[in-house]
Short mmCIF file of C-alpha atoms and ligand atoms in Angstrom, two decimals:
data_model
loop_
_atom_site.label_atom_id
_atom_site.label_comp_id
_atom_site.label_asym_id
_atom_site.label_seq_id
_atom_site.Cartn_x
_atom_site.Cartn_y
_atom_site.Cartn_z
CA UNK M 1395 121.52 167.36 34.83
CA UNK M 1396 119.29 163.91 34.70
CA UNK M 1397 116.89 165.26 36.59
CA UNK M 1398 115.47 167.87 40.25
CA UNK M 1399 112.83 166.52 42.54
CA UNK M 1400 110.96 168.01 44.81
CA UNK M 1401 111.40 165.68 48.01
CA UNK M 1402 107.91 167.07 49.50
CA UNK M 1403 106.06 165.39 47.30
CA UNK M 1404 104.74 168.19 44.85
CA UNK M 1405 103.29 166.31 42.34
CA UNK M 1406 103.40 169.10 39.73
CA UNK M 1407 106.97 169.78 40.46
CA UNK M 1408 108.49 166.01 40.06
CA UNK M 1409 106.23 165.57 36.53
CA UNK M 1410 107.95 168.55 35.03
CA UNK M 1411 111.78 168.45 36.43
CA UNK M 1412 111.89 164.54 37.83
CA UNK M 1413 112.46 161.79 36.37
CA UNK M 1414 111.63 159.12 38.74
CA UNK M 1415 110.27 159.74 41.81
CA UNK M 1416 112.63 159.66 45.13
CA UNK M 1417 109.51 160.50 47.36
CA UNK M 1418 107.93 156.73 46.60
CA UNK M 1419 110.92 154.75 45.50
CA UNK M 1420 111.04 151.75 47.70
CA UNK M 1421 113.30 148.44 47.37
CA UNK M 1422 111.62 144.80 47.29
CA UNK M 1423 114.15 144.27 50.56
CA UNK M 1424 112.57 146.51 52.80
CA UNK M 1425 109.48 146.37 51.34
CA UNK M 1426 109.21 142.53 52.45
CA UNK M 1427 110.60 143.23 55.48
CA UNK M 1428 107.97 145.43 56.64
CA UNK M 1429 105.25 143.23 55.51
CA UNK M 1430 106.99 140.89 57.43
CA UNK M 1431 106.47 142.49 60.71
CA UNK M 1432 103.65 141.08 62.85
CA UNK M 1433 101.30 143.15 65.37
CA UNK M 1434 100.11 139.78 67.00
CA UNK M 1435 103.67 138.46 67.72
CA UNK M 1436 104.97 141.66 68.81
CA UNK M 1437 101.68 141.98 71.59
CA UNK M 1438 102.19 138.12 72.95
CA UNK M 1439 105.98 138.98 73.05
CA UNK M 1440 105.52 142.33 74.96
CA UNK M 1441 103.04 140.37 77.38
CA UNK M 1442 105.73 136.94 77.74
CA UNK M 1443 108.28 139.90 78.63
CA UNK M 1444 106.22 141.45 81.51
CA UNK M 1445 105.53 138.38 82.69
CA UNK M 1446 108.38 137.90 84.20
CA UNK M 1447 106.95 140.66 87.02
CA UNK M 1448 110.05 142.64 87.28
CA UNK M 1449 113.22 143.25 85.21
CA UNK M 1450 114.74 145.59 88.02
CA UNK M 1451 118.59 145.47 87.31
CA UNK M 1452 118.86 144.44 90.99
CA UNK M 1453 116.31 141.56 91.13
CA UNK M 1454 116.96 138.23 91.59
CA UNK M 1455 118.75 136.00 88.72
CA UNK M 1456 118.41 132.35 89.52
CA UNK M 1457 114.30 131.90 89.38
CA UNK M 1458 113.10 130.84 85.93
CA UNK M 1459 110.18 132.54 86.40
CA UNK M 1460 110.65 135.86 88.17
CA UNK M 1461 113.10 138.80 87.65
CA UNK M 1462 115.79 140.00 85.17
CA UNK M 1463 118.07 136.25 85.21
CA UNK M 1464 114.80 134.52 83.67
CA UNK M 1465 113.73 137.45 81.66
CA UNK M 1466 117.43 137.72 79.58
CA UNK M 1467 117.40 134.35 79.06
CA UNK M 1468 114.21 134.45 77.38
CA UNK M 1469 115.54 137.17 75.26
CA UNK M 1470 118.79 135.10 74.48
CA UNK M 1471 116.70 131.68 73.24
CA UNK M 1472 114.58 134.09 71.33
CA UNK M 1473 117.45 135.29 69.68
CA UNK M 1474 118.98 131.82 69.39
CA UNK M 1475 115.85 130.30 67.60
CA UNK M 1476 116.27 133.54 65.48
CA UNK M 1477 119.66 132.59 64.58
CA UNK M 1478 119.19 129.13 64.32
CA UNK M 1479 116.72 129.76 61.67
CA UNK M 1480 118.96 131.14 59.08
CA UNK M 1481 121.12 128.14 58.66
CA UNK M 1482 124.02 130.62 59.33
CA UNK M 1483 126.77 129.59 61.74
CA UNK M 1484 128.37 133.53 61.90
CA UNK M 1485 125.64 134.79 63.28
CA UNK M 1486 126.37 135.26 67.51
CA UNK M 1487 124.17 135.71 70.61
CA UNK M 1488 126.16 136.55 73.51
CA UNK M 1489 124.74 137.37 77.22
CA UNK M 1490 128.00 140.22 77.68
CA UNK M 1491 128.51 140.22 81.20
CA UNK M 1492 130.66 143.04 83.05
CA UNK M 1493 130.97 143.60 86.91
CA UNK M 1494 129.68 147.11 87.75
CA UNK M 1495 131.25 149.23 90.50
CA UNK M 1496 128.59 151.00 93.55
CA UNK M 1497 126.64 154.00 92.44
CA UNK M 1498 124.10 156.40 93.10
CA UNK M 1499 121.51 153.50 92.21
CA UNK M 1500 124.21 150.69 92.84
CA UNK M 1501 124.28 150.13 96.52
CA UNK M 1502 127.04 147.14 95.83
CA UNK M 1503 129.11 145.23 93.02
CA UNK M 1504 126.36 143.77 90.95
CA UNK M 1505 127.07 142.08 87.22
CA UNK M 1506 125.24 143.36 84.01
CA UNK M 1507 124.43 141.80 81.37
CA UNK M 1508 123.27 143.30 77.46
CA UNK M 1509 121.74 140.71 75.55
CA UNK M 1510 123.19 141.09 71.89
CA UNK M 1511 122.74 139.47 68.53
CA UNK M 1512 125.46 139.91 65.72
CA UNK M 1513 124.72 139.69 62.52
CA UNK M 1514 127.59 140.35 59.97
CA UNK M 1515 127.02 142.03 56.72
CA UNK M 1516 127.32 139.98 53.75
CA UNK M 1517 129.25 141.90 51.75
CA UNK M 1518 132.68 142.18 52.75
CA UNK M 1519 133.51 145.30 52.06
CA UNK M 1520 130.84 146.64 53.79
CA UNK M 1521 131.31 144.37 57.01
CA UNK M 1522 133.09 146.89 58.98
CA UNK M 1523 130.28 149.27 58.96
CA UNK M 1524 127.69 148.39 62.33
CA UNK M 1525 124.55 149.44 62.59
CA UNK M 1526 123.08 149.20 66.57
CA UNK M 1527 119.55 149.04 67.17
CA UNK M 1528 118.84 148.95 70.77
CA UNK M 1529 116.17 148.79 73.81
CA UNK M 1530 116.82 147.98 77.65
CA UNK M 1531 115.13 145.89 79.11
CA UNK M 1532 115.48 146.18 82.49
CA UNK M 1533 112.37 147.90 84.25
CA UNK M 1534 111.61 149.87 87.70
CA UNK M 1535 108.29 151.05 89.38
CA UNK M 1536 108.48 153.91 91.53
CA UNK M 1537 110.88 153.69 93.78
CA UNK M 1538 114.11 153.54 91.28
CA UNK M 1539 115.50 150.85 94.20
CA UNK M 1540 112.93 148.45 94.77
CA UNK M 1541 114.14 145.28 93.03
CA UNK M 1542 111.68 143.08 94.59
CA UNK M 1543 108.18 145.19 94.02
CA UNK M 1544 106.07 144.15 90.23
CA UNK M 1545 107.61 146.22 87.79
CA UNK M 1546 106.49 145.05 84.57
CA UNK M 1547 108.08 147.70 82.07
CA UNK M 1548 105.81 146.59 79.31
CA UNK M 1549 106.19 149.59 77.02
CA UNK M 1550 109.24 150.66 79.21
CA UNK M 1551 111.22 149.49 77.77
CA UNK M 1552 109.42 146.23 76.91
CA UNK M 1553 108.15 147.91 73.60
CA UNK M 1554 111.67 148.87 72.72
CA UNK M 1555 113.01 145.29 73.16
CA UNK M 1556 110.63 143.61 71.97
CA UNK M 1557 110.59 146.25 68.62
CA UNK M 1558 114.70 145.20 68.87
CA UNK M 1559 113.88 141.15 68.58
CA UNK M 1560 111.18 142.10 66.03
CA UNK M 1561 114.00 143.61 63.42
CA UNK M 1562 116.31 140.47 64.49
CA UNK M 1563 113.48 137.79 63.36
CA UNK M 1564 112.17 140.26 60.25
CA UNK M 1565 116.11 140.90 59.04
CA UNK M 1566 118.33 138.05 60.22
CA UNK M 1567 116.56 135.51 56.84
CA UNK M 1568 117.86 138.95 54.72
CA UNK M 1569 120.64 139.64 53.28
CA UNK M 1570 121.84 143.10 54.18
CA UNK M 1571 125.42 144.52 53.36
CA UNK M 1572 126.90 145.90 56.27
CA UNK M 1573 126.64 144.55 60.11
CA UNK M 1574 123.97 144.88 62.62
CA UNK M 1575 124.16 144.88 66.22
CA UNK M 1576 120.23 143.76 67.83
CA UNK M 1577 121.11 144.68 71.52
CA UNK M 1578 118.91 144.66 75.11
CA UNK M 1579 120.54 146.50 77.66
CA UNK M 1580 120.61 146.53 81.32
CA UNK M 1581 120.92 149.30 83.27
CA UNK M 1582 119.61 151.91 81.88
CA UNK M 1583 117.63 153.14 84.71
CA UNK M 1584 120.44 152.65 86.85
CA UNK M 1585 121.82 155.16 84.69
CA UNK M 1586 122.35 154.03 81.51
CA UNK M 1587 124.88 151.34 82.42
CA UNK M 1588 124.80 148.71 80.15
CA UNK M 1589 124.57 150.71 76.71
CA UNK M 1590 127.55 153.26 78.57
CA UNK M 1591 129.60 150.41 78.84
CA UNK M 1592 129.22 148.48 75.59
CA UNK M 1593 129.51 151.86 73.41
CA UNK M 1594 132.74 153.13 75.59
CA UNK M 1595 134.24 149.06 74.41
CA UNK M 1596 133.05 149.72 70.98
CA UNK M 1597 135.08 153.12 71.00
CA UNK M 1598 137.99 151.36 72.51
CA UNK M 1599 138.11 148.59 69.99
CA UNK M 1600 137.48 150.83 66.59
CA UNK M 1601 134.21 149.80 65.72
CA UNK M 1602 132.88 151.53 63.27
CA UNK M 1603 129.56 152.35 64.45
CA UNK M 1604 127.44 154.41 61.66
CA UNK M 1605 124.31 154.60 63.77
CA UNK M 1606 121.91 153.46 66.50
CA UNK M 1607 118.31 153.06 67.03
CA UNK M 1608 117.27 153.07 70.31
CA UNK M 1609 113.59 152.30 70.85
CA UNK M 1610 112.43 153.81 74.45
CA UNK M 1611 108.79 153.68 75.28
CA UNK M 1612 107.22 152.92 72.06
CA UNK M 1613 104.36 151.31 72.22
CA UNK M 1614 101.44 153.18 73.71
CA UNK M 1615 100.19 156.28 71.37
CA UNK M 1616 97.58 157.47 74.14
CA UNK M 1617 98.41 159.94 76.68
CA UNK M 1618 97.03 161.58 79.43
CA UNK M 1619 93.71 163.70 79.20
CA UNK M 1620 92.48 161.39 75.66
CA UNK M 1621 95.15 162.74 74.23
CA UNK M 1622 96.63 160.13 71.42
CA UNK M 1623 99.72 160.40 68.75
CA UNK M 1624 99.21 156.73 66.63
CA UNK M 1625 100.72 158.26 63.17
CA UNK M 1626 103.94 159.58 64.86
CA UNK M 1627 106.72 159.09 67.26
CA UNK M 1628 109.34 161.41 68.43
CA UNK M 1629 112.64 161.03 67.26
CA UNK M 1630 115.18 162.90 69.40
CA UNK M 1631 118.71 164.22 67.66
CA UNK M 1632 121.90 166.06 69.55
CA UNK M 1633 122.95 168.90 67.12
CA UNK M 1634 126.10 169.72 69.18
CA UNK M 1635 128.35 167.19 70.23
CA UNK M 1636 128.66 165.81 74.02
CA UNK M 1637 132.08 166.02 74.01
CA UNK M 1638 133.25 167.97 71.16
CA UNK M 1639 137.14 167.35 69.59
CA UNK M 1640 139.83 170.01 69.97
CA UNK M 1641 138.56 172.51 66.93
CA UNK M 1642 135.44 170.48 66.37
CA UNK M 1643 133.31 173.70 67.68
CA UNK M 1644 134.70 176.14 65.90
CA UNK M 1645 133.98 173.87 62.85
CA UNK M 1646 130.66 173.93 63.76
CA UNK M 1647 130.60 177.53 64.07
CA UNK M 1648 132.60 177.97 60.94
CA UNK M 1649 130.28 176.18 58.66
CA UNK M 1650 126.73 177.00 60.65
CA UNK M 1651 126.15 173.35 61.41
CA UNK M 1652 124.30 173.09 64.34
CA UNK M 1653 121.88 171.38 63.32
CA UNK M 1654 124.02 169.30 60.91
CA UNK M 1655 125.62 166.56 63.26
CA UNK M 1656 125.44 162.93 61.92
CA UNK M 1657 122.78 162.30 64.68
CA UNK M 1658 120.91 165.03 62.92
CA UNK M 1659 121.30 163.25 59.54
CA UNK M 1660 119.94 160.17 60.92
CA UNK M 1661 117.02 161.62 62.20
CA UNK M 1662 116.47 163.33 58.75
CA UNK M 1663 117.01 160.00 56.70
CA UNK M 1664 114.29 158.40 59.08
CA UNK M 1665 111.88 161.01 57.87
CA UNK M 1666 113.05 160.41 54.55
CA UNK M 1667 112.96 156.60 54.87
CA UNK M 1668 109.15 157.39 56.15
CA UNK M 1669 108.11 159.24 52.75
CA UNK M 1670 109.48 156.80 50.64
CA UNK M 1671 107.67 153.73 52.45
CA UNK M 1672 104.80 155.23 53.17
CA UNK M 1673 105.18 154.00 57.02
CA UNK M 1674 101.69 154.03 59.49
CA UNK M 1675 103.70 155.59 61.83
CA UNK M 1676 105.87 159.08 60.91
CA UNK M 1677 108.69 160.39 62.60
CA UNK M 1678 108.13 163.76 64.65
CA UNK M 1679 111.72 165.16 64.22
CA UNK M 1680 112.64 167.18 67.94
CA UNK M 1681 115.67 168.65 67.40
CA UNK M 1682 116.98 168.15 71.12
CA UNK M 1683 119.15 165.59 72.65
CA UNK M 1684 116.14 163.76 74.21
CA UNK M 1685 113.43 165.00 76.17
CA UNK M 1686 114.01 168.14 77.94
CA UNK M 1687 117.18 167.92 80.89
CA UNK M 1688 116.76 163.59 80.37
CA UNK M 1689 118.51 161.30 78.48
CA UNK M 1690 118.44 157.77 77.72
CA UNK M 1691 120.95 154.42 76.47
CA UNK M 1692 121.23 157.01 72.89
CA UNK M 1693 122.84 159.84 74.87
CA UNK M 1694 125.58 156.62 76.06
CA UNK M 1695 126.87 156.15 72.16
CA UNK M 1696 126.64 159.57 71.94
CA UNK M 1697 129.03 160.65 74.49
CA UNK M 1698 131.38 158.47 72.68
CA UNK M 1699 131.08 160.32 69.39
CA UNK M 1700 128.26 158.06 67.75
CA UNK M 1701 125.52 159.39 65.83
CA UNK M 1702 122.46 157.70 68.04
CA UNK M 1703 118.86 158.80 68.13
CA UNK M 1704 115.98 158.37 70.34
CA UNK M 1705 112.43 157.52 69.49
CA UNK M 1706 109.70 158.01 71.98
CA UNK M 1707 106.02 158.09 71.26
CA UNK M 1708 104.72 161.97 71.40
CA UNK M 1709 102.46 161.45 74.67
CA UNK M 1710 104.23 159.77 77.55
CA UNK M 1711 101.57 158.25 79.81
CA UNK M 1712 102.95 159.08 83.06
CA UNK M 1713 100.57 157.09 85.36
CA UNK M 1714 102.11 154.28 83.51
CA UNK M 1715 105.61 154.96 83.49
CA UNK M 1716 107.66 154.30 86.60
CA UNK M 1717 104.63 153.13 88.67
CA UNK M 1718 103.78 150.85 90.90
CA UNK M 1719 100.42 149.18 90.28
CA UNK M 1720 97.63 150.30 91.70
CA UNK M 1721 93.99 151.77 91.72
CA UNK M 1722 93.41 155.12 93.00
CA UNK M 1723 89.78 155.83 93.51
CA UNK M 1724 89.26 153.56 89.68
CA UNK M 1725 92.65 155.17 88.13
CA UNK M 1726 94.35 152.13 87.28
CA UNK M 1727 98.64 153.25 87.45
CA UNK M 1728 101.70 150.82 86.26
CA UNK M 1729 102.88 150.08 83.00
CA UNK M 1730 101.50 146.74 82.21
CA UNK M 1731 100.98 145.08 78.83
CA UNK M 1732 96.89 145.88 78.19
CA UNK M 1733 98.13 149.57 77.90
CA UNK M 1734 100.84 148.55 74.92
CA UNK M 1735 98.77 148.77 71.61
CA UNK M 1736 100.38 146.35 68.79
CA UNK M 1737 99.15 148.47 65.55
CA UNK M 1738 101.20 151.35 67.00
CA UNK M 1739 104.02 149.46 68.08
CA UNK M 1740 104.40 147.30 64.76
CA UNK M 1741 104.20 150.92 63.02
CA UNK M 1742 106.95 151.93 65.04
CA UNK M 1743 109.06 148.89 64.22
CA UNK M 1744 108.61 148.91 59.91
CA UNK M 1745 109.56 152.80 60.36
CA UNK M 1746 112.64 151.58 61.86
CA UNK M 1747 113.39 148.97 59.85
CA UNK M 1748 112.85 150.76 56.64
CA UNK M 1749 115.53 153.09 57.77
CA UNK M 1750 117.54 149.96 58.92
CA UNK M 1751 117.42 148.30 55.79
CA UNK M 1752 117.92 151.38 53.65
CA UNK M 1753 121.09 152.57 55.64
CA UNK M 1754 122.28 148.78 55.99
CA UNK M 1755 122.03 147.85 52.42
CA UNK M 1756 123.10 150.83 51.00
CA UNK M 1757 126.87 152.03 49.85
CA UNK M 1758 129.12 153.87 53.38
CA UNK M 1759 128.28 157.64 52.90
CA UNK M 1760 130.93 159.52 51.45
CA UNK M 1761 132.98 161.70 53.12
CA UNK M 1762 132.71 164.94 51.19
CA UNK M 1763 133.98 168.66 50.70
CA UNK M 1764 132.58 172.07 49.68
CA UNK M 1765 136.05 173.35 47.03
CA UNK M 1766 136.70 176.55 47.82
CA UNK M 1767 138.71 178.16 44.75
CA UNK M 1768 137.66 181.97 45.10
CA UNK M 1769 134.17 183.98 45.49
CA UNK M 1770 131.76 182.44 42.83
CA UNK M 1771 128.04 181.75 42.86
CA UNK M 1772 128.15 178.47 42.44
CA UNK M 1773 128.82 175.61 44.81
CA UNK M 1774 131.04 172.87 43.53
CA UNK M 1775 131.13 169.49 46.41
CA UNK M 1776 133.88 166.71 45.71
CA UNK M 1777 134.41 163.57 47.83
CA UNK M 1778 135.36 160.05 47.83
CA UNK M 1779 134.38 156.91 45.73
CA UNK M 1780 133.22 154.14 47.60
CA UNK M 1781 134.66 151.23 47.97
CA UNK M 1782 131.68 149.30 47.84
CA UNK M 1783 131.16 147.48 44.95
CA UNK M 1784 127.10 147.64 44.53
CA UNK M 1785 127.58 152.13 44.46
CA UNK M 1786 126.09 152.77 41.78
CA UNK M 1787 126.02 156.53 42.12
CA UNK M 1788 125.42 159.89 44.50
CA UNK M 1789 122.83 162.12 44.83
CA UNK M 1790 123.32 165.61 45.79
CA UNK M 1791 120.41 166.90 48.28
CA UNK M 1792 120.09 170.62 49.66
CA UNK M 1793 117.91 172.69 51.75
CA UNK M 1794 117.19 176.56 52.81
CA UNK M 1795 119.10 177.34 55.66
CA UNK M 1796 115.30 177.73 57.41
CA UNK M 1797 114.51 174.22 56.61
CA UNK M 1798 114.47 170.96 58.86
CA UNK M 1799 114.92 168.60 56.29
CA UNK M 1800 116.12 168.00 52.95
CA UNK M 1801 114.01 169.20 50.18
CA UNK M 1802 115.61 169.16 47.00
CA UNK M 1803 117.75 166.32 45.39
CA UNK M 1804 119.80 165.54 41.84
CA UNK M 1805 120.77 162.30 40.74
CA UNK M 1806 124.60 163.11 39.70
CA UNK M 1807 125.61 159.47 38.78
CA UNK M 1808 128.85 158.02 39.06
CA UNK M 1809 131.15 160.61 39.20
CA UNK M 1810 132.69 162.13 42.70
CA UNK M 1811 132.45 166.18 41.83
CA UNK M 1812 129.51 167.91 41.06
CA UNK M 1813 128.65 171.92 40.69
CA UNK M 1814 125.52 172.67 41.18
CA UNK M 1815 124.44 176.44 40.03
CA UNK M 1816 123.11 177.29 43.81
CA UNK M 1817 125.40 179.75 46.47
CA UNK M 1818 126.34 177.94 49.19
CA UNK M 1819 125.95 181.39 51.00
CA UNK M 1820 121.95 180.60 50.87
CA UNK M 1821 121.81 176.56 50.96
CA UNK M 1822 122.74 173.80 53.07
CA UNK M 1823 124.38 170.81 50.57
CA UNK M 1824 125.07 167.43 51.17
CA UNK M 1825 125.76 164.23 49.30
CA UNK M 1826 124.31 160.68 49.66
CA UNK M 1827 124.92 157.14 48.18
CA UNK M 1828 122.80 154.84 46.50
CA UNK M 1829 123.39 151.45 45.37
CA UNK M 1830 121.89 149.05 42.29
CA UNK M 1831 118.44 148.66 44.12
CA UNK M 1832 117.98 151.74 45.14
CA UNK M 1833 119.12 151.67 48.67
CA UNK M 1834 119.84 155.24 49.56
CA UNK M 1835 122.42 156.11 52.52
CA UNK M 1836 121.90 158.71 54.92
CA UNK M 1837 123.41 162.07 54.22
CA UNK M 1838 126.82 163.42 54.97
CA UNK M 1839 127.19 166.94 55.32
CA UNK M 1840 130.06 168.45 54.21
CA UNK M 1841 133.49 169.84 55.25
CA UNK M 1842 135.85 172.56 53.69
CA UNK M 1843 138.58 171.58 51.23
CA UNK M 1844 140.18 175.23 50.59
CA UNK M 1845 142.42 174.62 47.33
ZN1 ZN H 1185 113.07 153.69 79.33
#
């Protein structure tokens, strides 16, 4: 055994059993990247965004200075710059159009368009693996059809784009393994349009997305009443699936994990990820799809089977979300930039890109197995060996069946079996990847292998 830590941080507890410290071990890759994040750019970006007075998925296209048309291309030269920078020539920033048929907030054929920025991984054997993180920015005030009416969406869901180009400019100059997607959508308060349709063409064409960040409403810790969150955000997680498989529920059932879905990981490792940098801002895990009866462009990758999480400060502001501006007797209503504060927001942003560059960078995680060979008190786990060739080993983490998160973890090396002298009557188990820096991946749960 090299080696139990307590993940909480027990200081006591990793002196005598640890022998280095998972709660504080950070990489010089993320580490720079988070320095590299800037609260100044990120509140002149927000304010450029709302600028262009409304981003209504239904206002006009052809002004340079008004409505969504001007306001995507901004987006796409800021990603082009972006790209241009790196001296790269793989690196692609599309406008994907797609025609979108009448609905309940589509009075006629009108074209979409997500704004998206492909990076490829660098190492090839990890190129396959895609990594979304995402924010729409198309806006409405409050009627969810006015096109024409200010609508400046500045922390919905300017903060979320805006936190989207942020990771493009901080990681594009990086080298990270495995791909990532920086998308804008449109649509989403149309009903979610333009993430719907780019993760049901993802599905179709096998892309193999291991996770998604979307950013919605991120920027403003205050609420109503003095309220104020500006150490955490929420960070919503399905525990059942949308649209389960054929068997896929009895599974769950089987193996009591409810609260074990790959969304569920993700929102775990972003905790995790949060510890070991030390981030402003900390995740406040809510283990619901999103907020209560609502959902958001997350919800669209995970109806098609893709672990996707939400994060949304703690106190919505709702005089400032879905407004129209306005003073009513000296209440000032509509989400405009003033109200977006650029500490919070750039807090937001290093908490997801620590998990970004952690999940990016580090080996795919392994698809693993609880052996069943009889009744015995101990648990032995088995599973694949990467293919990746920076793995330099697995950790096995476990929990009380009571906990939320992951609280213990041993370093088992190289090897693909371990038994570990716990009953997996009593303990959740799963197994993670790590590579040469220290990039950890986010934790698969296991399955059965009955032998
Ligand atoms: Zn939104």
């Amino acid at each position: 055994m090299r080696g139990i830590n307590f993940l909480s941080g027990c200081a006591a507890a990793i002196a005598v059993l640890g022998t280095s410290s998972h709660v504080t071990a950070q990489t010089p890759l993320v580490r720079g990247a988070l320095q590299d994040v800037s609260p100044a750019r990120l509140q002149s970006d927000v304010a450029r965004l709302a600028d262009f007075g409304t981003r209504h998925t239904l206002s006009e296209t052809a002004s340079e200075t008004r409505g969504i048309g001007a306001a995507r291309r901004w987006l796409r030269d800021q990603f082009q710059g972006i790209a241009d920078a790196t001296g790269r020539n793989d690196i692609t920033v599309e406008l994907q159009r797609f025609i979108q048929p009448p609905n309940y907030r589509i009075p006629e054929e009108v074209e979409l368009v997500n704004v998206v920025m492909t990076v490829p991984g660098m190492l090839p054997e990890a190129r396959d693996r895609v990594y979304v993180v995402i924010g729409h920015y198309d806006s409405r005030n409050g009627d969810a059809m006015d096109f024409e009416g200010d609508a400046p969406g500045a922390n919905d869901d300017g903060s979320g784009t805006i936190a989207v180009l942020e990771m493009a400019r901080v990681f594009a100059p990086r080298r990270l393994d495995a791909t990532v997607i920086y998308m804008m959508s449109a649509g989403e308060e149309q009903g979610l349009l333009g993430a719907r349709r780019f993760a049901q063409v993802a599905l179709e064409e096998g892309m193999d997305i291991q996770g998604v960040l979307s950013n919605d409403i991120v920027g403003d810790p205050s609420g109503p009443d003095g309220r104020s969150a500006p150490t955490e955000v929420r960070v919503f997680s399905e525990g059942i699936p949308m649209y389960p498989e054929s068997g896929e529920m009895n599974m769950i059932r089987q193996l009591a994990m409810e609260s074990d879905s790959p969304s569920r990981q993700l929102a775990r490792f972003l905790d995790d990820c949060a510890r070991r940098y030390a981030t402003d801002v900390r995740p406040r895990l809510i283990f619901r799809p999103d907020r209560f009866l609502r959902g958001g462009d997350h919800s669209a990758f995970n109806e098609q089977g893709f672990a996707a999480v939400r994060l949304t400060e703690v106190y919505e502001a709702y005089d400032r979300q879905h407004q129209d501006i306005r003073d009513v007797g000296g209440r000032p209503y509509g989400d405009t930039a003033e109200f977006v504060d650029p500490e919070y927001l750039a807090g937001v942003v290093r908490l997801n890109a620590a998990a970004l560059g952690e999940m990016a960078n580090a080996p795919r995680p392994p698809r693993c197995n609880i052996v069943i060979t009889g009744l015995e008190t101990t648990t032995t786990l088995e599973w694949n060996a990467s293919t990746e060739p920076d793995v330099a080993g697995y950790e096995v983490v476990w929990r009380a069946t009571t906990d939320w998160r992951w609280t213990h973890v041993e370093d088992v090396g190289l090897v693909t079996s371990h038994t570990i002298d716990l009953s997996k009557d009593n303990w959740y188990f799963g197994v993670r990847a790590y590579d040469r820096e220290g990039h950890r991946s986010v934790v698969s749960f296991p399955g059965v292998d009955r032998q």
